[in-house]
Every structure is written in C-alpha cells, then in structure tokens.
Amino acid sequence: MNPVAAAPLLRVENLVKHFPVEKGLFGRGDAVVHAVDGLSFELAAGDTMALVGESGCGKSTAGRLVLRLLEATSGTVWFDGEDLMRLSPSAMRARRRSLQMIFQDPYSSLNPRMTVEQTLTEPLALHGLARGKHRERAAELLDLVGLAPQYLQRYPHEFSGGQRQRIGIARALAVEPRLIVCDEPVSALDVSIQAQVVNLMQDLQRRLGLSYIFIAHDLAVVKHISSHVAVMYLGQIVEYADKKSLFAQPRHPYTQALLSAIPLPEPGARHDRVVLQGDVPNPINPPTGCRFHTRCPYAQTRCAEEVPALTPDHEKGHSVACHFWRDIAVAAPAALNTSPAPNARLQALQAAFLPRPLAVSA
Ligand code: SF4
C-alpha cells in the first residue's frame, strides 16, 4: 500500500485544554477545568467521525481546538501533513479555508441584519474567491443546499429552522472546505427536519468529498451518518471503533449505558436501559484512575488507582479504555438475554461479573 495515500487527512495527538478557574475570594488561583485531557484520533479523507458523550464531556471544546478557534494547552493537530499548532495567525487564517464549522443553533449562528447573499458572499470576500462573481456563486451555493436562488435577498427571520441550517451549511461550503466540524448540527431541529438535513449532509459529502467531525449526543443520528465513533467521558476518549463494531458490541460500560438509552422504533418496545447512578464528576477535580469509576457498575479497587489506557484491538480496529472490558464482554450476552425488566440487565451483569464491587458513594 502506498503510505502517502494511506495518510489520514487529520491526525490529533494528545490534545489537552485546561481552562483556568477564576480566583475566588478564598480560592486558590491554580485550579483548572480539565475540559479535554489527552485526545488522540485520526480521520481519513471522505470519512465521518462522530464525537459523542454527555453534555460537558468536552466534545464541543475538542471540535473548536481542532479548528484552532480555541488555543490548546498542549498537543498537536496535523491536517494534510501540516502542524496547525505551529502556524502563524496569518497562515492559520489562510488555512481556515479548508477547515469550517457548522453550528448547533441555526437561529443565532446567522447575523439577523445580513441578507442571505451578504451571509454567503462575506467569506468569499474574506478569502478573495469568485471575484466579480459573488452573486452567481451565492446562488450556486443555495442551489447546492436545496434552496431557490430567489431567497438571496431575504433575511434569516424569514426562514424556518431547517432552512436556516441549510444556509449555515451553504456558508460553510462557500470557501470549498475539506473538513467540517459539525457541532450538534441537527439537535435544535424537529425530528422530520433532522432527517432531511442529515441526508443533505451525506449527499454533499459524496459529491464534494468532504470529511466531517460530527459532534452529537443523539446516537440514533450518529449511527446513521458516521463511519467511526469516539465516545468521550470527562475530557477523554473511552472507546473508539468503526460504527458497525461499536453499535454491535459496545465494550466500555459507559458506551453500553449510552446505547441502552436509544429509543427503539417499534411501538411499545423498550431496551433494558442501564441507568447510571450519580452525576458526572466535577471536571476541576476529576477522579483518579479511571474517570468513570465513580459511576461504573463494574468498578473495582484497581479502577480507582490505575488509569486504563485506550488499548487498540488491532484485529477489529476497536479501542477501549477499561481494565476489565474482556470480562464485561463475556458476561454481557448471557445476562442480556435473560433480563426481564429495565435495569435487570445491570443487576444481572453485576452479579455475573463482580465478586468485589468497589464501594462508591452515589
Ligand atoms: Fe469500569 Fe473499571 Fe472499566 Fe473504568 S476500568 S470502565 S471503572 S470496570
């Protein structure tokens, strides 16, 4: 295989972002929020990688760090063989043409005082593109996202939520990017509109060869659009796999809990839902060892003492950060088949797997 052809479009290495906490009246000034703590992943050209996890897990911060909309505390982001962290501000501005973002809220991400034409031609002027043909290019972009060119003179308030998100996508496409970070792009939309926008994004990916980092908490949408999935918990990736492998055989207990919350399409059908106890710990003072141990139904003494590395299983391309994932995976299928009620699955798994559970206060 040609190693140059196989090189990923994006490689993120040990990315860290710590936000300093403001000094309180009696507080110390050296506290930090561990928003992102040692993130590493790769993305091939034309692929979609989903970053999923509960709110506050650091997935949106990670997306902004990749685009250098936020400066990282440490770590490296290689894009197309270039270290973005070492680029000067002017070089980064030029590079930004290849790296765009679609925001969550189509209502606030568009300037209410600008017409659609002004919104779409602003990035063209900024990057010196389509000189003398701005209007034609704006009409072309609208057509690309399924909107009629006669909308060019309208303002954002004249559109529905789905139409506004299409305009947001058209704005991102104006500079012909290669990578788009999509930060919860459909979570503010009605379910029926969500499907239309996701289908549009897939169609654009095929036509334009785009790569996406798709940030979401809705795993049903992730299952539809992504090729790979990274599950984040408290600033770290706890499981990474291709979509098929992750949804068929989730290995980390946190991923298992997230997947058990996906609604089933059949009327009346329900999962044996794994309900996690307790809240997400404070990111200013994350737990030692495995960060999930304060909520994990399988936690043992070792979990509070030793950080589990994200270990790849080269055969299946599936990585997981858990000391006991093999035992959990072995225990899971039998217990799953016999559970008669929500959370019985959890109890059965605990009984099958845990002789000495770690005592944890909820
Ligand atoms: Fe649970 Fe321990 Fe695995 Fe962490 S390492 S997920 S606490 S079993």
PDB file of C-alpha atoms in Angstrom, residues 97-292:
ATOM      1  CA  ARG A  97     -10.437  27.997   4.215  1.00  0.00           C
ATOM      2  CA  SER A  98     -10.054  24.210   4.345  1.00  0.00           C
ATOM      3  CA  LEU A  99     -11.496  23.935   7.862  1.00  0.00           C
ATOM      4  CA  GLN A 100     -15.039  25.078   8.505  1.00  0.00           C
ATOM      5  CA  MET A 101     -17.694  24.685  11.159  1.00  0.00           C
ATOM      6  CA  ILE A 102     -21.464  24.210  11.209  1.00  0.00           C
ATOM      7  CA  PHE A 103     -23.025  25.392  14.452  1.00  0.00           C
ATOM      8  CA  GLN A 104     -25.777  23.909  16.537  1.00  0.00           C
ATOM      9  CA  ASP A 105     -28.217  26.769  16.636  1.00  0.00           C
ATOM     10  CA  PRO A 106     -29.371  27.946  13.198  1.00  0.00           C
ATOM     11  CA  TYR A 107     -31.228  30.807  14.902  1.00  0.00           C
ATOM     12  CA  SER A 108     -28.216  32.501  16.466  1.00  0.00           C
ATOM     13  CA  SER A 109     -25.452  31.452  14.065  1.00  0.00           C
ATOM     14  CA  LEU A 110     -26.707  33.774  11.300  1.00  0.00           C
ATOM     15  CA  ASN A 111     -26.470  37.557  11.522  1.00  0.00           C
ATOM     16  CA  PRO A 112     -30.107  38.804  11.569  1.00  0.00           C
ATOM     17  CA  ARG A 113     -29.070  42.064   9.842  1.00  0.00           C
ATOM     18  CA  MET A 114     -27.478  40.389   6.842  1.00  0.00           C
ATOM     19  CA  THR A 115     -29.327  39.062   3.809  1.00  0.00           C
ATOM     20  CA  VAL A 116     -28.594  35.529   2.651  1.00  0.00           C
ATOM     21  CA  GLU A 117     -26.496  36.975  -0.176  1.00  0.00           C
ATOM     22  CA  GLN A 118     -24.394  39.034   2.245  1.00  0.00           C
ATOM     23  CA  THR A 119     -24.003  35.993   4.533  1.00  0.00           C
ATOM     24  CA  LEU A 120     -22.773  33.789   1.692  1.00  0.00           C
ATOM     25  CA  THR A 121     -20.522  36.336  -0.015  1.00  0.00           C
ATOM     26  CA  GLU A 122     -18.761  37.553   3.158  1.00  0.00           C
ATOM     27  CA  PRO A 123     -16.416  34.509   3.340  1.00  0.00           C
ATOM     28  CA  LEU A 124     -15.781  34.796  -0.420  1.00  0.00           C
ATOM     29  CA  ALA A 125     -14.586  38.392   0.020  1.00  0.00           C
ATOM     30  CA  LEU A 126     -12.508  37.415   3.072  1.00  0.00           C
ATOM     31  CA  HIS A 127     -10.613  34.760   1.138  1.00  0.00           C
ATOM     32  CA  GLY A 128     -10.543  36.574  -2.223  1.00  0.00           C
ATOM     33  CA  LEU A 129     -12.638  33.927  -4.000  1.00  0.00           C
ATOM     34  CA  ALA A 130     -15.004  34.145  -7.011  1.00  0.00           C
ATOM     35  CA  ARG A 131     -14.030  37.780  -7.655  1.00  0.00           C
ATOM     36  CA  GLY A 132     -16.680  39.583  -9.707  1.00  0.00           C
ATOM     37  CA  LYS A 133     -18.984  36.583  -9.487  1.00  0.00           C
ATOM     38  CA  HIS A 134     -20.143  36.699  -5.902  1.00  0.00           C
ATOM     39  CA  ARG A 135     -23.852  36.734  -6.690  1.00  0.00           C
ATOM     40  CA  GLU A 136     -23.582  33.767  -9.074  1.00  0.00           C
ATOM     41  CA  ARG A 137     -21.574  31.804  -6.512  1.00  0.00           C
ATOM     42  CA  ALA A 138     -24.107  32.618  -3.753  1.00  0.00           C
ATOM     43  CA  ALA A 139     -26.966  31.380  -5.986  1.00  0.00           C
ATOM     44  CA  GLU A 140     -24.960  28.238  -6.757  1.00  0.00           C
ATOM     45  CA  LEU A 141     -24.434  27.604  -3.033  1.00  0.00           C
ATOM     46  CA  LEU A 142     -28.144  27.984  -2.309  1.00  0.00           C
ATOM     47  CA  ASP A 143     -28.911  25.514  -5.074  1.00  0.00           C
ATOM     48  CA  LEU A 144     -26.359  23.100  -3.605  1.00  0.00           C
ATOM     49  CA  VAL A 145     -28.254  23.003  -0.300  1.00  0.00           C
ATOM     50  CA  GLY A 146     -31.684  22.738  -1.920  1.00  0.00           C
ATOM     51  CA  LEU A 147     -32.865  26.374  -1.654  1.00  0.00           C
ATOM     52  CA  ALA A 148     -34.096  28.561  -4.509  1.00  0.00           C
ATOM     53  CA  PRO A 149     -31.865  31.464  -5.690  1.00  0.00           C
ATOM     54  CA  GLN A 150     -34.726  33.952  -5.182  1.00  0.00           C
ATOM     55  CA  TYR A 151     -34.115  33.664  -1.420  1.00  0.00           C
ATOM     56  CA  LEU A 152     -30.855  35.624  -1.756  1.00  0.00           C
ATOM     57  CA  GLN A 153     -32.368  38.951  -0.680  1.00  0.00           C
ATOM     58  CA  ARG A 154     -34.233  37.558   2.321  1.00  0.00           C
ATOM     59  CA  TYR A 155     -33.224  37.820   5.986  1.00  0.00           C
ATOM     60  CA  PRO A 156     -32.761  34.901   8.426  1.00  0.00           C
ATOM     61  CA  HIS A 157     -36.053  35.554  10.269  1.00  0.00           C
ATOM     62  CA  GLU A 158     -37.947  34.769   7.057  1.00  0.00           C
ATOM     63  CA  PHE A 159     -36.811  31.120   7.102  1.00  0.00           C
ATOM     64  CA  SER A 160     -37.712  28.004   9.067  1.00  0.00           C
ATOM     65  CA  GLY A 161     -35.151  26.323  11.345  1.00  0.00           C
ATOM     66  CA  GLY A 162     -34.285  23.686   8.735  1.00  0.00           C
ATOM     67  CA  GLN A 163     -33.853  26.325   6.005  1.00  0.00           C
ATOM     68  CA  ARG A 164     -31.592  28.381   8.268  1.00  0.00           C
ATOM     69  CA  GLN A 165     -29.412  25.361   8.920  1.00  0.00           C
ATOM     70  CA  ARG A 166     -29.186  24.843   5.141  1.00  0.00           C
ATOM     71  CA  ILE A 167     -27.976  28.448   4.838  1.00  0.00           C
ATOM     72  CA  GLY A 168     -25.421  27.749   7.600  1.00  0.00           C
ATOM     73  CA  ILE A 169     -24.200  24.730   5.620  1.00  0.00           C
ATOM     74  CA  ALA A 170     -24.031  26.819   2.414  1.00  0.00           C
ATOM     75  CA  ARG A 171     -21.942  29.427   4.243  1.00  0.00           C
ATOM     76  CA  ALA A 172     -19.517  26.722   5.400  1.00  0.00           C
ATOM     77  CA  LEU A 173     -19.275  25.386   1.831  1.00  0.00           C
ATOM     78  CA  ALA A 174     -18.622  28.823   0.294  1.00  0.00           C
ATOM     79  CA  VAL A 175     -14.836  28.540   0.699  1.00  0.00           C
ATOM     80  CA  GLU A 176     -14.692  24.927  -0.533  1.00  0.00           C
ATOM     81  CA  PRO A 177     -13.503  23.312   2.720  1.00  0.00           C
ATOM     82  CA  ARG A 178     -12.158  19.773   3.076  1.00  0.00           C
ATOM     83  CA  LEU A 179     -13.004  19.233   6.738  1.00  0.00           C
ATOM     84  CA  ILE A 180     -16.148  20.464   8.503  1.00  0.00           C
ATOM     85  CA  VAL A 181     -16.681  20.248  12.251  1.00  0.00           C
ATOM     86  CA  CYS A 182     -20.426  19.876  12.751  1.00  0.00           C
ATOM     87  CA  ASP A 183     -21.334  20.826  16.317  1.00  0.00           C
ATOM     88  CA  GLU A 184     -24.732  19.234  17.066  1.00  0.00           C
ATOM     89  CA  PRO A 185     -25.987  20.468  13.662  1.00  0.00           C
ATOM     90  CA  VAL A 186     -29.468  18.927  13.910  1.00  0.00           C
ATOM     91  CA  SER A 187     -30.208  18.810  17.628  1.00  0.00           C
ATOM     92  CA  ALA A 188     -32.190  22.089  17.559  1.00  0.00           C
ATOM     93  CA  LEU A 189     -34.425  20.873  14.688  1.00  0.00           C
ATOM     94  CA  ASP A 190     -37.668  18.879  14.579  1.00  0.00           C
ATOM     95  CA  VAL A 191     -37.153  15.146  14.045  1.00  0.00           C
ATOM     96  CA  SER A 192     -38.554  15.167  10.485  1.00  0.00           C
ATOM     97  CA  ILE A 193     -36.306  18.079   9.527  1.00  0.00           C
ATOM     98  CA  GLN A 194     -33.304  16.401  11.186  1.00  0.00           C
ATOM     99  CA  ALA A 195     -33.510  13.535   8.707  1.00  0.00           C
ATOM    100  CA  GLN A 196     -33.608  15.939   5.736  1.00  0.00           C
ATOM    101  CA  VAL A 197     -30.551  17.870   6.930  1.00  0.00           C
ATOM    102  CA  VAL A 198     -28.581  14.697   7.726  1.00  0.00           C
ATOM    103  CA  ASN A 199     -29.405  13.295   4.270  1.00  0.00           C
ATOM    104  CA  LEU A 200     -28.320  16.582   2.687  1.00  0.00           C
ATOM    105  CA  MET A 201     -25.002  16.441   4.579  1.00  0.00           C
ATOM    106  CA  GLN A 202     -24.393  12.878   3.396  1.00  0.00           C
ATOM    107  CA  ASP A 203     -25.215  13.833  -0.177  1.00  0.00           C
ATOM    108  CA  LEU A 204     -22.831  16.814  -0.035  1.00  0.00           C
ATOM    109  CA  GLN A 205     -20.116  14.581   1.415  1.00  0.00           C
ATOM    110  CA  ARG A 206     -20.426  12.194  -1.521  1.00  0.00           C
ATOM    111  CA  ARG A 207     -20.499  14.969  -4.118  1.00  0.00           C
ATOM    112  CA  LEU A 208     -17.747  17.171  -2.688  1.00  0.00           C
ATOM    113  CA  GLY A 209     -15.513  14.614  -0.938  1.00  0.00           C
ATOM    114  CA  LEU A 210     -15.931  16.296   2.464  1.00  0.00           C
ATOM    115  CA  SER A 211     -14.735  14.926   5.798  1.00  0.00           C
ATOM    116  CA  TYR A 212     -16.823  15.527   8.905  1.00  0.00           C
ATOM    117  CA  ILE A 213     -16.257  15.542  12.624  1.00  0.00           C
ATOM    118  CA  PHE A 214     -19.834  15.116  13.781  1.00  0.00           C
ATOM    119  CA  ILE A 215     -20.387  16.163  17.396  1.00  0.00           C
ATOM    120  CA  ALA A 216     -23.618  14.792  18.831  1.00  0.00           C
ATOM    121  CA  HIS A 217     -25.337  13.293  21.805  1.00  0.00           C
ATOM    122  CA  ASP A 218     -28.076  11.630  19.725  1.00  0.00           C
ATOM    123  CA  LEU A 219     -26.719   8.162  18.965  1.00  0.00           C
ATOM    124  CA  ALA A 220     -29.505   7.344  16.511  1.00  0.00           C
ATOM    125  CA  VAL A 221     -28.293  10.199  14.269  1.00  0.00           C
ATOM    126  CA  VAL A 222     -24.658   9.160  14.808  1.00  0.00           C
ATOM    127  CA  LYS A 223     -25.486   5.624  13.728  1.00  0.00           C
ATOM    128  CA  HIS A 224     -26.914   6.984  10.505  1.00  0.00           C
ATOM    129  CA  ILE A 225     -24.157   9.368   9.438  1.00  0.00           C
ATOM    130  CA  SER A 226     -20.809   8.281  10.919  1.00  0.00           C
ATOM    131  CA  SER A 227     -18.195   5.791   9.774  1.00  0.00           C
ATOM    132  CA  HIS A 228     -16.270   5.846  13.083  1.00  0.00           C
ATOM    133  CA  VAL A 229     -17.309   6.799  16.595  1.00  0.00           C
ATOM    134  CA  ALA A 230     -15.263   8.118  19.531  1.00  0.00           C
ATOM    135  CA  VAL A 231     -17.080   8.039  22.884  1.00  0.00           C
ATOM    136  CA  MET A 232     -15.921  10.747  25.303  1.00  0.00           C
ATOM    137  CA  TYR A 233     -16.252  10.860  29.061  1.00  0.00           C
ATOM    138  CA  LEU A 234     -14.924  13.743  31.145  1.00  0.00           C
ATOM    139  CA  GLY A 235     -12.468  15.017  28.535  1.00  0.00           C
ATOM    140  CA  GLN A 236     -11.116  11.642  27.407  1.00  0.00           C
ATOM    141  CA  ILE A 237     -11.944   9.064  24.735  1.00  0.00           C
ATOM    142  CA  VAL A 238     -13.051   5.846  26.440  1.00  0.00           C
ATOM    143  CA  GLU A 239     -13.942   3.878  23.305  1.00  0.00           C
ATOM    144  CA  TYR A 240     -13.178   4.245  19.600  1.00  0.00           C
ATOM    145  CA  ALA A 241     -14.345   1.951  16.841  1.00  0.00           C
ATOM    146  CA  ASP A 242     -15.941   1.806  13.445  1.00  0.00           C
ATOM    147  CA  LYS A 243     -19.685   2.299  13.645  1.00  0.00           C
ATOM    148  CA  LYS A 244     -20.614  -1.303  12.967  1.00  0.00           C
ATOM    149  CA  SER A 245     -18.363  -2.688  15.649  1.00  0.00           C
ATOM    150  CA  LEU A 246     -19.320  -0.097  18.252  1.00  0.00           C
ATOM    151  CA  PHE A 247     -23.080  -0.489  17.855  1.00  0.00           C
ATOM    152  CA  ALA A 248     -22.923  -4.293  17.581  1.00  0.00           C
ATOM    153  CA  GLN A 249     -20.560  -4.841  20.517  1.00  0.00           C
ATOM    154  CA  PRO A 250     -20.005  -1.852  22.773  1.00  0.00           C
ATOM    155  CA  ARG A 251     -17.166  -2.735  25.153  1.00  0.00           C
ATOM    156  CA  HIS A 252     -16.959   0.132  27.604  1.00  0.00           C
ATOM    157  CA  PRO A 253     -19.657   0.207  30.310  1.00  0.00           C
ATOM    158  CA  TYR A 254     -20.260   3.894  29.592  1.00  0.00           C
ATOM    159  CA  THR A 255     -20.903   3.186  25.898  1.00  0.00           C
ATOM    160  CA  GLN A 256     -23.222   0.338  26.878  1.00  0.00           C
ATOM    161  CA  ALA A 257     -25.216   2.746  29.046  1.00  0.00           C
ATOM    162  CA  LEU A 258     -25.417   5.353  26.247  1.00  0.00           C
ATOM    163  CA  LEU A 259     -26.577   2.781  23.685  1.00  0.00           C
ATOM    164  CA  SER A 260     -29.196   1.381  26.023  1.00  0.00           C
ATOM    165  CA  ALA A 261     -30.862   4.824  26.030  1.00  0.00           C
ATOM    166  CA  ILE A 262     -31.543   4.852  22.252  1.00  0.00           C
ATOM    167  CA  PRO A 263     -35.334   4.596  21.703  1.00  0.00           C
ATOM    168  CA  LEU A 264     -36.472   1.590  19.662  1.00  0.00           C
ATOM    169  CA  PRO A 265     -38.598   2.250  16.544  1.00  0.00           C
ATOM    170  CA  GLU A 266     -41.184  -0.475  17.280  1.00  0.00           C
ATOM    171  CA  PRO A 267     -44.231   0.810  19.223  1.00  0.00           C
ATOM    172  CA  GLY A 268     -44.188  -0.434  22.805  1.00  0.00           C
ATOM    173  CA  ALA A 269     -40.676  -1.918  22.511  1.00  0.00           C
ATOM    174  CA  ARG A 270     -38.089  -0.855  25.030  1.00  0.00           C
ATOM    175  CA  HIS A 271     -34.478  -1.514  25.885  1.00  0.00           C
ATOM    176  CA  ASP A 272     -33.285  -2.877  29.174  1.00  0.00           C
ATOM    177  CA  ARG A 273     -31.936   0.514  29.960  1.00  0.00           C
ATOM    178  CA  VAL A 274     -28.756   0.871  32.001  1.00  0.00           C
ATOM    179  CA  VAL A 275     -29.307   3.860  34.258  1.00  0.00           C
ATOM    180  CA  LEU A 276     -26.063   5.278  35.588  1.00  0.00           C
ATOM    181  CA  GLN A 277     -26.057   6.337  39.202  1.00  0.00           C
ATOM    182  CA  GLY A 278     -24.751   9.716  40.321  1.00  0.00           C
ATOM    183  CA  ASP A 279     -23.691  12.785  38.360  1.00  0.00           C
ATOM    184  CA  VAL A 280     -20.737  13.403  36.091  1.00  0.00           C
ATOM    185  CA  PRO A 281     -17.860  14.321  38.466  1.00  0.00           C
ATOM    186  CA  ASN A 282     -16.505  17.853  38.664  1.00  0.00           C
ATOM    187  CA  PRO A 283     -14.016  18.421  35.804  1.00  0.00           C
ATOM    188  CA  ILE A 284     -11.988  20.726  38.071  1.00  0.00           C
ATOM    189  CA  ASN A 285     -11.127  17.740  40.195  1.00  0.00           C
ATOM    190  CA  PRO A 286     -11.651  14.594  38.090  1.00  0.00           C
ATOM    191  CA  PRO A 287     -11.483  11.196  39.814  1.00  0.00           C
ATOM    192  CA  THR A 288      -8.145   9.394  39.967  1.00  0.00           C
ATOM    193  CA  GLY A 289      -7.641   6.178  38.000  1.00  0.00           C
ATOM    194  CA  CYS A 290     -10.474   5.507  35.586  1.00  0.00           C
ATOM    195  CA  ARG A 291     -12.542   8.697  35.486  1.00  0.00           C
ATOM    196  CA  PHE A 292     -15.708   6.632  35.116  1.00  0.00           C
TER     197      PHE A 292
END
